[in-house]
Amino acid sequence: MTDFKKSVVYQIYPKSFYDSNGDGLGDLKGVTEKLPYLQRLGVDVLWLTPFYVSPQRDNGYDVADYCQIDPRFGSMEDFQGLVAKAKEMGMEVMLDMVFNHSSDAHPWFQKALGGDPCYQDFYIFKKGSKEKPPTNWLSKFGGSAWAYVEALGAYYLHLFDVSQPDLNWDNPRLRNAIYQVVNFWIDQGVRGFRLDVVNLISKPQEFLDDPEEDGRRFYTDGPQIHTFLKELNRETFGKHPNMITVGEMSSTTIDNCIKYSNPDEKELSMVFNFHHLKVDYRDGDKWSLMDFDFLALKNILNDWQVGMEQGNGWNAVFWCNHDQPRVVSRFGNDRQYHRESAKMLATAIHLLRGTPYIYQGEELGMTNPYFSRLEEYNDVESINHYHILRKQGKGEKEVMEILQRKSRDNSRTPMHWNDGPNGGFTEGIPWLAVAKNYREINAKKALEDADSVFYHYQKLISLRRELEIIAYGGYRPILANHPEIYAYIRAYQGNLLLVINNFYDKAPRISLPQAIKLNNYHTQVLISNYPASPDLQRKITLRPYESIAYYLEKKR
Ligand code: TEU
């Protein structure tokens, strides 16, 4: 596999990607059928979200058997076929490993409930009375993080849904069982792993009430986390060359992320953090309505770019995944400037220092679906919060508007392949409604239009492969206080890459810092989102959502 710094990862949510058998659910054969499309886009690695045996309370992040494929997604043979075909076409497969918790349907948990002390120690049980949970911690999906089991007179911890009991990583037997799972998938030809909320796996020795928050201070980047990750690395993917690993880090810090991803530490290749995606949370509350805070967004991106570079860490860079609303509806303009803003957002992320991740449909500029009825939603987090918000006294209309902007289902609607029924996703009834704009926004149309968002992504992917400055250059913010422009410089071996992105529909005139000595370089427009973007000058006027990347090659 190519160097992960030069690679681009494409995230597939199999349930919504392509349905090959008409049952309304996407499947593994569907992914295999669409490999030529992904090859055409040019991505290197395919991250597949969970397709293991699961009751699907949390769409597969509730795993009941880590080494078996849920029949609704296909068979082990289908998976092997997918891996082989992908490799043939120059792509590797990355799997999603959910090891903070299992499903309550997992045999381990079932044995624990049955009273087996050995398996009870695979989870976090605490004795207690029905009236008072061990701590006041809250589940990330709403409500208490503890569930009472009458028969055992004990509570178990679940940081997510009640059907997702947390695993006890302090137990070496549990850790070993997990390493066997990872090695099993390596033997199947998997070359990458995405580790779900992996910075939450180390819980404290003592369980105390949190006086201010939901308890996260006690288990986020917890006491043994670096020890556990080093051991996981040593026992599994660290034994193989060219593995690519990414940890999903919830509410983390730059210092911890440097440790997670600095190669000397032998933990992971890179990390996701989410701070830049909380800039539209009012006082930290996701379930609120607020225009995004552009300066906060820039400050966070700048801090993480600079901080991780200083510590020789490595970021996964991204706007979208299966938990986030569609970026063009969120930080762009999904009506008047759909194409321009989708391309601008792509450039802003892809030219950063870090490995870019594209979430299915992002390369088409897919938007939020703007569902108007609760019945259209499927996501457990959204439905729980609907009820919480209604109980707080918010009106139906306001709550529906919050879901339209915040629900995880915004990104989970089926992929648009063409302008036929259900966007060509299925010949049956899709498990989640298709967004209504599939006739305008779909893969077929994009492939026929040389100016589409798709080809912009394709170009960004190939530029990363061609120009070392994108993969290896240093990062410096410029115009840091500008209220509409996000701009930065990448620097490598005397050359520069200057990236300017207008996040609004205004036309600001900017002036480049004097420190950039334009006369010392041959300059060219590398990529932009308007038919003709101006040559590089000291002063530039940008058009709405215009994005221009200039390559400045040192005169020798
Ligand atoms: O997500 C972790 C996570 O922190 C988000 O679910 C987050 O809590 C939510 O989006 C905030 O509103 C991972 C998976 O990506 C997600 O799909 C799973 O539901 C979750 O872990 C539990 O496995």
XYZ file of C-alpha atoms and ligand atoms in Angstrom:
579
model
C 0.000 0.000 0.000
C 1.137 3.527 -0.605
C 2.297 5.612 2.322
C -0.721 6.552 4.449
C 0.304 10.206 4.237
C -0.299 10.051 0.495
C -3.481 8.015 0.776
C -7.118 8.979 0.836
C -9.667 6.862 2.704
C -13.263 6.456 1.560
C -15.856 5.563 4.180
C -18.623 3.160 3.212
C -21.746 2.743 5.315
C -22.730 -0.596 3.754
C -26.357 -0.408 4.805
C -26.824 2.703 2.650
C -24.296 2.192 -0.135
C -25.768 -0.200 -2.680
C -28.368 -2.929 -2.375
C -27.557 -5.841 -4.710
C -30.508 -8.093 -3.813
C -33.504 -5.787 -3.509
C -34.184 -6.211 0.217
C -33.831 -2.477 0.873
C -30.526 -2.818 2.714
C -27.124 -2.241 1.189
C -24.781 -5.221 1.275
C -21.218 -6.406 0.659
C -21.929 -7.593 -2.881
C -23.253 -4.120 -3.518
C -19.918 -2.675 -2.461
C -18.056 -5.064 -4.757
C -20.269 -4.031 -7.665
C -19.399 -0.404 -7.124
C -15.631 -0.840 -6.882
C -15.067 0.554 -10.395
C -16.729 3.793 -9.276
C -14.398 4.018 -6.272
C -11.393 3.210 -8.399
C -12.382 5.975 -10.768
C -12.547 8.398 -7.850
C -9.011 7.261 -7.023
C -9.224 6.425 -3.316
C -6.708 4.047 -1.733
C -8.457 2.599 1.290
C -12.092 1.607 1.875
C -13.273 1.866 5.464
C -16.384 -0.241 5.968
C -18.494 0.472 9.030
C -19.627 -2.641 10.983
C -21.384 -5.467 9.160
C -20.916 -8.079 11.895
C -23.738 -10.015 13.519
C -25.717 -7.418 15.409
C -29.236 -6.646 16.617
C -28.763 -3.266 14.830
C -29.914 -1.164 17.754
C -27.079 1.191 16.865
C -26.716 0.165 13.233
C -24.036 -2.424 13.801
C -22.023 -0.594 16.488
C -23.689 -3.093 18.803
C -21.733 -6.208 17.882
C -22.968 -9.662 18.889
C -20.210 -11.607 17.112
C -16.994 -9.917 16.052
C -15.936 -12.618 13.601
C -19.183 -13.363 11.786
C -20.871 -11.385 9.082
C -24.502 -10.520 9.599
C -26.378 -12.463 6.877
C -28.283 -9.327 5.921
C -24.968 -7.942 4.610
C -23.777 -11.171 2.973
C -21.412 -14.028 3.679
C -17.756 -14.493 4.486
C -17.298 -15.473 0.858
C -18.772 -12.169 -0.253
C -16.326 -10.415 2.027
C -13.346 -12.363 0.714
C -14.477 -11.583 -2.817
C -14.658 -7.904 -1.966
C -11.178 -7.806 -0.423
C -9.632 -9.692 -3.341
C -11.309 -7.581 -5.990
C -10.410 -4.369 -4.190
C -6.760 -5.405 -3.973
C -6.746 -6.252 -7.658
C -7.973 -2.735 -8.313
C -5.381 -1.125 -6.054
C -7.499 -0.581 -2.948
C -7.220 -1.988 0.571
C -9.988 -2.650 3.062
C -10.140 -1.068 6.521
C -12.520 -2.508 9.111
C -14.292 -0.847 11.974
C -13.563 -2.393 15.371
C -15.947 -1.625 18.202
C -14.123 -2.550 21.378
C -15.340 -0.063 23.939
C -18.529 -2.091 24.207
C -20.274 -5.098 22.720
C -23.958 -5.720 22.147
C -25.932 -7.088 25.073
C -26.730 -9.967 22.698
C -23.040 -10.977 22.602
C -22.549 -14.449 24.178
C -20.048 -12.896 26.624
C -22.709 -10.610 28.023
C -25.347 -13.309 27.962
C -23.058 -15.547 30.052
C -22.402 -12.627 32.381
C -26.143 -12.142 32.853
C -26.429 -15.874 33.469
C -24.155 -15.407 36.488
C -20.781 -16.567 35.122
C -18.217 -14.543 37.123
C -15.547 -15.047 34.472
C -17.670 -13.241 31.880
C -18.987 -10.725 34.369
C -15.390 -9.604 34.566
C -15.488 -8.915 30.793
C -17.832 -6.014 31.619
C -18.158 -3.346 34.281
C -20.654 -4.463 36.888
C -21.144 -2.620 40.187
C -23.341 -3.739 43.051
C -26.011 -1.245 44.026
C -29.618 -0.688 44.874
C -32.287 -0.060 42.321
C -32.821 3.490 43.595
C -29.263 4.745 43.218
C -26.882 4.101 40.317
C -23.168 3.894 41.243
C -22.451 7.351 39.773
C -24.315 10.202 38.098
C -22.647 9.602 34.727
C -24.742 10.063 31.598
C -24.909 7.943 28.491
C -23.835 9.725 25.299
C -27.189 8.747 23.839
C -29.152 10.274 26.734
C -30.155 9.096 30.234
C -28.060 7.365 32.909
C -24.923 5.452 31.875
C -25.890 2.626 34.258
C -28.507 -0.081 33.795
C -29.778 -2.191 36.679
C -29.989 -5.973 36.405
C -32.548 -7.127 38.910
C -31.410 -10.760 38.997
C -27.822 -9.784 39.812
C -28.584 -6.867 42.117
C -26.007 -4.949 40.130
C -25.610 -2.243 37.533
C -23.565 -2.413 34.349
C -21.948 0.581 32.670
C -23.013 1.632 29.163
C -21.527 4.879 27.868
C -23.713 4.478 24.767
C -27.050 2.716 24.362
C -28.349 0.473 27.130
C -27.834 -2.419 24.678
C -24.093 -1.573 24.458
C -22.450 -2.653 27.748
C -18.872 -1.351 28.179
C -16.072 -3.894 28.093
C -13.537 -4.166 30.914
C -10.104 -3.614 29.395
C -8.440 -4.022 32.789
C -9.135 -7.744 32.380
C -6.244 -9.391 30.449
C -8.533 -12.206 29.278
C -10.829 -9.710 27.595
C -7.857 -7.997 25.969
C -6.612 -11.299 24.606
C -10.008 -12.152 23.194
C -9.959 -8.823 21.379
C -6.482 -9.333 19.945
C -7.704 -12.621 18.491
C -10.494 -10.762 16.725
C -8.080 -8.277 15.169
C -5.720 -11.063 14.082
C -8.615 -12.994 12.596
C -9.424 -10.080 10.287
C -5.773 -9.516 9.411
C -5.716 -13.144 8.263
C -8.682 -12.323 6.012
C -6.571 -9.756 4.167
C -7.695 -6.634 5.998
C -4.987 -3.962 5.974
C -6.502 -1.222 8.073
C -8.509 -0.694 11.224
C -10.676 2.115 12.462
C -11.083 1.809 16.215
C -14.409 3.070 17.481
C -14.251 5.502 20.465
C -11.008 3.810 21.425
C -9.890 6.539 23.826
C -12.763 5.616 26.146
C -11.679 2.029 26.845
C -9.636 2.674 29.985
C -11.892 3.266 32.976
C -10.699 4.601 36.345
C -10.075 2.402 39.390
C -12.636 4.325 41.409
C -16.062 5.342 40.155
C -16.931 8.838 41.405
C -19.757 11.276 40.762
C -18.986 14.046 38.334
C -19.959 17.348 39.953
C -20.051 19.328 36.693
C -20.413 17.136 33.642
C -21.523 13.735 32.408
C -18.528 11.797 33.769
C -16.314 11.976 30.703
C -13.382 13.449 32.631
C -12.917 10.062 34.343
C -12.724 7.794 31.304
C -11.719 9.996 28.332
C -8.050 9.317 27.496
C -8.257 7.206 30.683
C -5.460 6.097 33.014
C -4.182 3.037 31.081
C -5.076 4.127 27.573
C -1.554 4.403 26.164
C -0.501 1.121 27.748
C -3.511 -0.638 26.238
C -2.932 0.786 22.771
C 0.753 -0.153 22.817
C -0.176 -3.704 23.770
C -2.885 -3.871 21.084
C -0.344 -2.668 18.521
C 2.285 -5.185 19.662
C -0.110 -8.118 19.659
C -1.870 -7.420 16.368
C -1.300 -4.892 13.563
C 2.162 -3.874 14.787
C 3.414 -7.265 13.587
C 2.577 -6.455 9.992
C 4.096 -3.844 7.691
C 1.919 -1.229 5.987
C -1.060 -1.417 8.304
C -3.073 1.732 8.571
C -4.887 2.424 11.811
C -7.051 5.286 12.957
C -8.501 5.840 16.382
C -11.775 7.631 16.872
C -11.034 9.944 19.788
C -13.945 11.370 21.704
C -13.414 14.752 23.495
C -9.636 14.278 23.369
C -6.611 16.614 23.581
C -3.749 17.430 21.215
C -1.225 16.098 23.737
C -2.907 12.723 23.915
C -3.345 12.596 20.149
C 0.363 13.210 19.627
C 1.023 10.177 21.784
C -1.587 8.108 19.963
C -0.108 8.854 16.550
C 3.587 9.729 16.884
C 5.311 6.728 15.230
C 7.842 6.461 18.074
C 5.029 5.596 20.469
C 3.924 2.581 18.394
C 0.220 3.056 19.011
C -1.771 4.137 15.900
C -1.143 5.731 12.501
C -3.559 8.597 13.053
C -6.523 9.993 14.949
C -9.930 11.525 14.414
C -10.902 14.338 16.718
C -14.228 16.173 16.646
C -13.557 19.575 18.133
C -13.961 21.340 14.764
C -17.402 19.754 14.416
C -18.754 21.232 17.638
C -18.648 24.840 16.465
C -22.416 24.794 15.940
C -23.203 23.466 19.433
C -24.613 26.185 21.699
C -22.692 25.957 25.004
C -21.493 22.511 24.039
C -25.015 21.202 23.480
C -25.359 19.365 20.169
C -29.170 19.462 20.380
C -29.416 23.208 19.892
C -29.699 25.486 16.872
C -26.859 27.854 16.150
C -25.047 29.233 13.101
C -21.550 27.828 13.051
C -18.836 29.924 14.660
C -16.414 30.392 11.784
C -13.569 31.884 13.817
C -13.796 29.031 16.299
C -13.685 26.559 13.413
C -10.526 28.154 12.040
C -8.852 28.375 15.437
C -9.481 24.704 16.110
C -8.231 23.581 12.699
C -5.165 25.800 13.060
C -4.384 24.607 16.585
C -4.661 20.958 15.630
C -2.647 21.353 12.441
C 0.162 23.214 14.165
C 0.074 21.243 17.413
C 0.109 17.815 15.789
C 2.930 18.832 13.454
C 5.031 20.044 16.384
C 4.607 16.714 18.149
C 5.040 14.670 14.954
C 1.518 13.320 15.260
C -0.841 12.696 12.349
C -4.468 13.750 11.896
C -7.212 12.086 9.944
C -8.812 15.147 8.301
C -12.522 15.129 7.524
C -15.853 16.937 7.581
C -18.235 14.021 7.224
C -18.975 10.589 8.573
C -22.018 8.503 9.458
C -22.508 10.473 12.708
C -22.335 13.969 11.242
C -24.763 16.009 9.171
C -23.772 16.613 5.536
C -21.102 19.294 5.355
C -22.501 21.156 2.367
C -25.714 21.703 4.365
C -23.748 22.576 7.480
C -20.785 24.804 6.575
C -21.639 25.388 2.917
C -24.708 26.529 1.022
C -26.699 23.575 -0.274
C -28.985 25.698 -2.459
C -27.592 28.724 -4.265
C -23.914 27.714 -4.129
C -24.172 23.971 -3.913
C -21.391 23.161 -6.351
C -19.060 25.978 -5.358
C -19.338 25.384 -1.631
C -19.066 21.586 -1.886
C -15.832 22.001 -3.845
C -14.504 24.717 -1.543
C -15.039 22.512 1.507
C -13.276 19.642 -0.240
C -10.226 21.751 -1.042
C -10.064 23.216 2.464
C -9.766 19.711 3.973
C -7.816 17.807 1.324
C -4.855 20.158 1.220
C -4.280 19.981 4.969
C -1.491 18.061 6.677
C -3.209 14.739 7.459
C -4.945 11.864 5.714
C -8.274 12.900 4.167
C -11.417 10.816 4.679
C -14.359 11.049 2.291
C -17.752 9.805 3.445
C -19.918 8.168 0.762
C -21.858 10.725 -1.232
C -19.727 13.642 -0.039
C -17.970 13.481 -3.412
C -21.368 14.196 -5.033
C -22.192 17.009 -2.643
C -25.036 15.023 -1.044
C -27.104 17.175 1.336
C -29.154 16.653 4.490
C -32.543 15.118 3.575
C -34.652 17.549 5.671
C -37.011 14.882 7.013
C -40.190 16.401 8.410
C -41.677 13.539 10.457
C -40.274 11.616 13.395
C -41.241 8.317 11.725
C -38.704 9.019 9.005
C -35.874 8.749 11.539
C -34.221 5.496 12.524
C -31.200 6.543 14.624
C -31.393 5.642 18.320
C -29.589 8.823 19.389
C -31.991 11.027 17.407
C -35.101 9.290 18.688
C -33.905 9.380 22.309
C -33.152 13.074 22.013
C -36.471 13.816 20.357
C -38.158 12.596 23.534
C -35.680 14.342 25.842
C -36.183 17.669 24.045
C -39.964 17.339 24.001
C -39.900 16.573 27.744
C -37.876 19.728 28.269
C -40.872 21.572 26.866
C -39.630 22.360 23.365
C -42.339 22.466 20.675
C -42.710 19.845 17.961
C -41.661 22.256 15.228
C -38.477 23.332 16.961
C -37.479 19.776 17.809
C -38.009 18.641 14.217
C -35.847 21.515 13.046
C -33.108 20.484 15.467
C -33.221 16.927 14.088
C -33.137 18.248 10.511
C -29.838 19.852 11.321
C -28.300 17.528 13.881
C -29.521 13.976 13.394
C -27.030 11.309 12.444
C -29.558 10.087 9.878
C -28.704 13.166 7.803
C -25.686 11.312 6.490
C -27.157 7.816 6.570
C -29.716 8.182 3.792
C -29.036 5.925 0.798
C -26.377 6.822 -1.740
C -27.650 8.419 -4.957
C -26.470 6.384 -7.932
C -28.811 7.712 -10.621
C -32.109 9.535 -11.158
C -34.221 6.356 -11.144
C -36.508 5.264 -8.282
C -34.761 5.514 -4.893
C -31.745 7.028 -6.588
C -30.833 3.601 -7.941
C -29.891 2.436 -4.435
C -32.409 -0.411 -4.258
C -35.167 -2.063 -6.215
C -36.989 -2.685 -2.942
C -38.104 -0.349 -0.197
C -35.082 1.434 1.286
C -34.563 0.999 5.042
C -34.250 4.796 5.332
C -35.826 7.276 2.917
C -33.733 8.613 0.052
C -33.193 12.399 0.013
C -35.597 14.095 -2.385
C -32.907 15.811 -4.448
C -31.487 12.580 -5.889
C -32.606 13.558 -9.397
C -30.206 16.492 -9.395
C -27.465 15.061 -7.184
C -26.394 11.580 -8.231
C -23.342 9.641 -9.363
C -24.476 9.107 -12.955
C -25.018 12.793 -13.511
C -21.743 13.669 -11.791
C -19.737 11.290 -13.963
C -21.200 12.856 -17.118
C -20.302 16.389 -16.087
C -16.626 17.330 -16.311
C -17.220 20.218 -13.893
C -18.901 18.133 -11.185
C -18.020 17.954 -7.503
C -16.937 14.345 -8.151
C -14.145 15.378 -10.523
C -12.992 18.018 -8.077
C -12.504 15.308 -5.459
C -10.823 13.111 -8.037
C -8.352 15.880 -8.789
C -7.611 16.559 -5.119
C -6.898 12.863 -4.582
C -4.497 12.687 -7.476
C -2.760 15.924 -6.466
C -1.945 14.420 -3.063
C -0.260 11.534 -4.790
C 1.681 13.766 -7.187
C 2.817 16.641 -5.011
C 4.883 15.827 -1.964
C 4.139 19.213 -0.467
C 0.552 18.084 0.171
C 1.545 14.883 1.945
C 4.695 16.076 3.712
C 4.703 19.874 3.849
C 4.533 21.933 7.025
C 1.440 24.008 7.844
C 1.123 27.710 8.708
C -2.128 29.620 9.120
C -2.490 33.023 7.451
C -5.249 35.672 7.714
C -6.121 33.963 10.985
C -8.590 36.654 12.070
C -10.342 37.145 8.750
C -14.093 36.689 9.334
C -14.817 34.966 5.987
C -11.598 33.419 4.713
C -9.856 30.266 5.870
C -6.353 30.346 4.413
C -3.109 28.519 5.035
C 0.310 27.827 3.619
C 1.976 24.492 3.214
C 5.776 24.544 2.851
C 8.162 21.878 1.599
C 11.701 22.024 0.244
C 11.529 25.740 -0.483
C 8.207 25.582 -2.335
C 4.848 26.766 -1.058
C 1.228 25.858 -1.457
C -1.159 28.685 -0.684
C -4.761 27.670 -0.049
C -7.500 30.304 0.177
C -11.120 29.401 0.926
C -14.054 31.768 1.085
C -16.669 30.296 3.434
C -19.386 32.845 2.620
C -21.404 34.303 -0.236
C -19.658 37.662 0.090
C -16.788 38.904 -2.069
C -13.981 39.962 0.248
C -10.755 41.532 -0.996
C -7.736 40.141 0.777
C -4.113 41.129 0.963
C -1.452 38.470 1.306
C 1.117 38.820 4.104
C 4.276 40.710 3.035
C 6.362 37.790 4.295
C 5.400 35.855 1.147
C 7.898 37.176 -1.425
C 5.951 36.573 -4.605
C 8.910 37.489 -6.825
C 10.866 34.510 -5.601
C 8.460 32.006 -7.109
C 6.925 30.761 -10.316
C 3.254 30.626 -9.478
C 0.291 28.726 -10.880
C -3.300 27.964 -9.930
C -3.260 24.331 -8.821
C -6.978 23.839 -8.308
C -9.971 26.134 -7.926
C -13.755 25.975 -8.033
C -14.516 28.692 -10.581
C -13.842 28.349 -14.321
C -11.128 31.001 -14.248
C -9.548 31.994 -10.976
C -7.142 34.939 -11.015
C -3.378 34.571 -11.166
C -1.635 35.110 -7.883
C -1.262 38.747 -6.862
C -0.726 40.510 -3.551
C -4.380 41.536 -3.462
C -7.138 39.164 -4.518
C -10.901 39.583 -4.610
C -12.711 36.331 -4.037
C -16.092 35.360 -5.401
C -18.792 33.658 -3.259
C -17.433 30.397 -1.838
C -14.419 30.678 -4.097
C -11.493 28.450 -3.254
C -8.087 28.716 -4.898
C -4.910 26.784 -4.247
C -1.730 28.303 -5.702
C 1.488 26.404 -6.106
C 4.557 28.599 -5.613
C 7.674 26.972 -6.974
C 10.921 28.536 -5.855
C 12.963 30.110 -8.667
C 16.314 28.319 -8.682
O -19.353 7.304 17.703
C -18.953 7.875 18.894
C -19.572 9.111 19.216
O -19.012 9.759 20.074
C -20.808 9.581 18.517
O -21.789 8.646 18.483
C -21.264 10.760 19.240
O -21.560 10.408 20.552
C -22.478 11.350 18.669
O -22.407 11.457 17.300
C -22.613 12.698 19.284
O -23.782 13.242 18.945
C -19.028 5.992 17.471
C -19.677 5.569 16.174
O -19.132 6.315 15.129
C -21.155 5.719 16.295
O -21.829 5.466 15.116
C -21.606 4.776 17.385
O -22.960 4.951 17.635
C -20.839 5.002 18.685
O -19.443 5.119 18.496
C -21.036 3.840 19.615
O -20.375 2.728 19.108
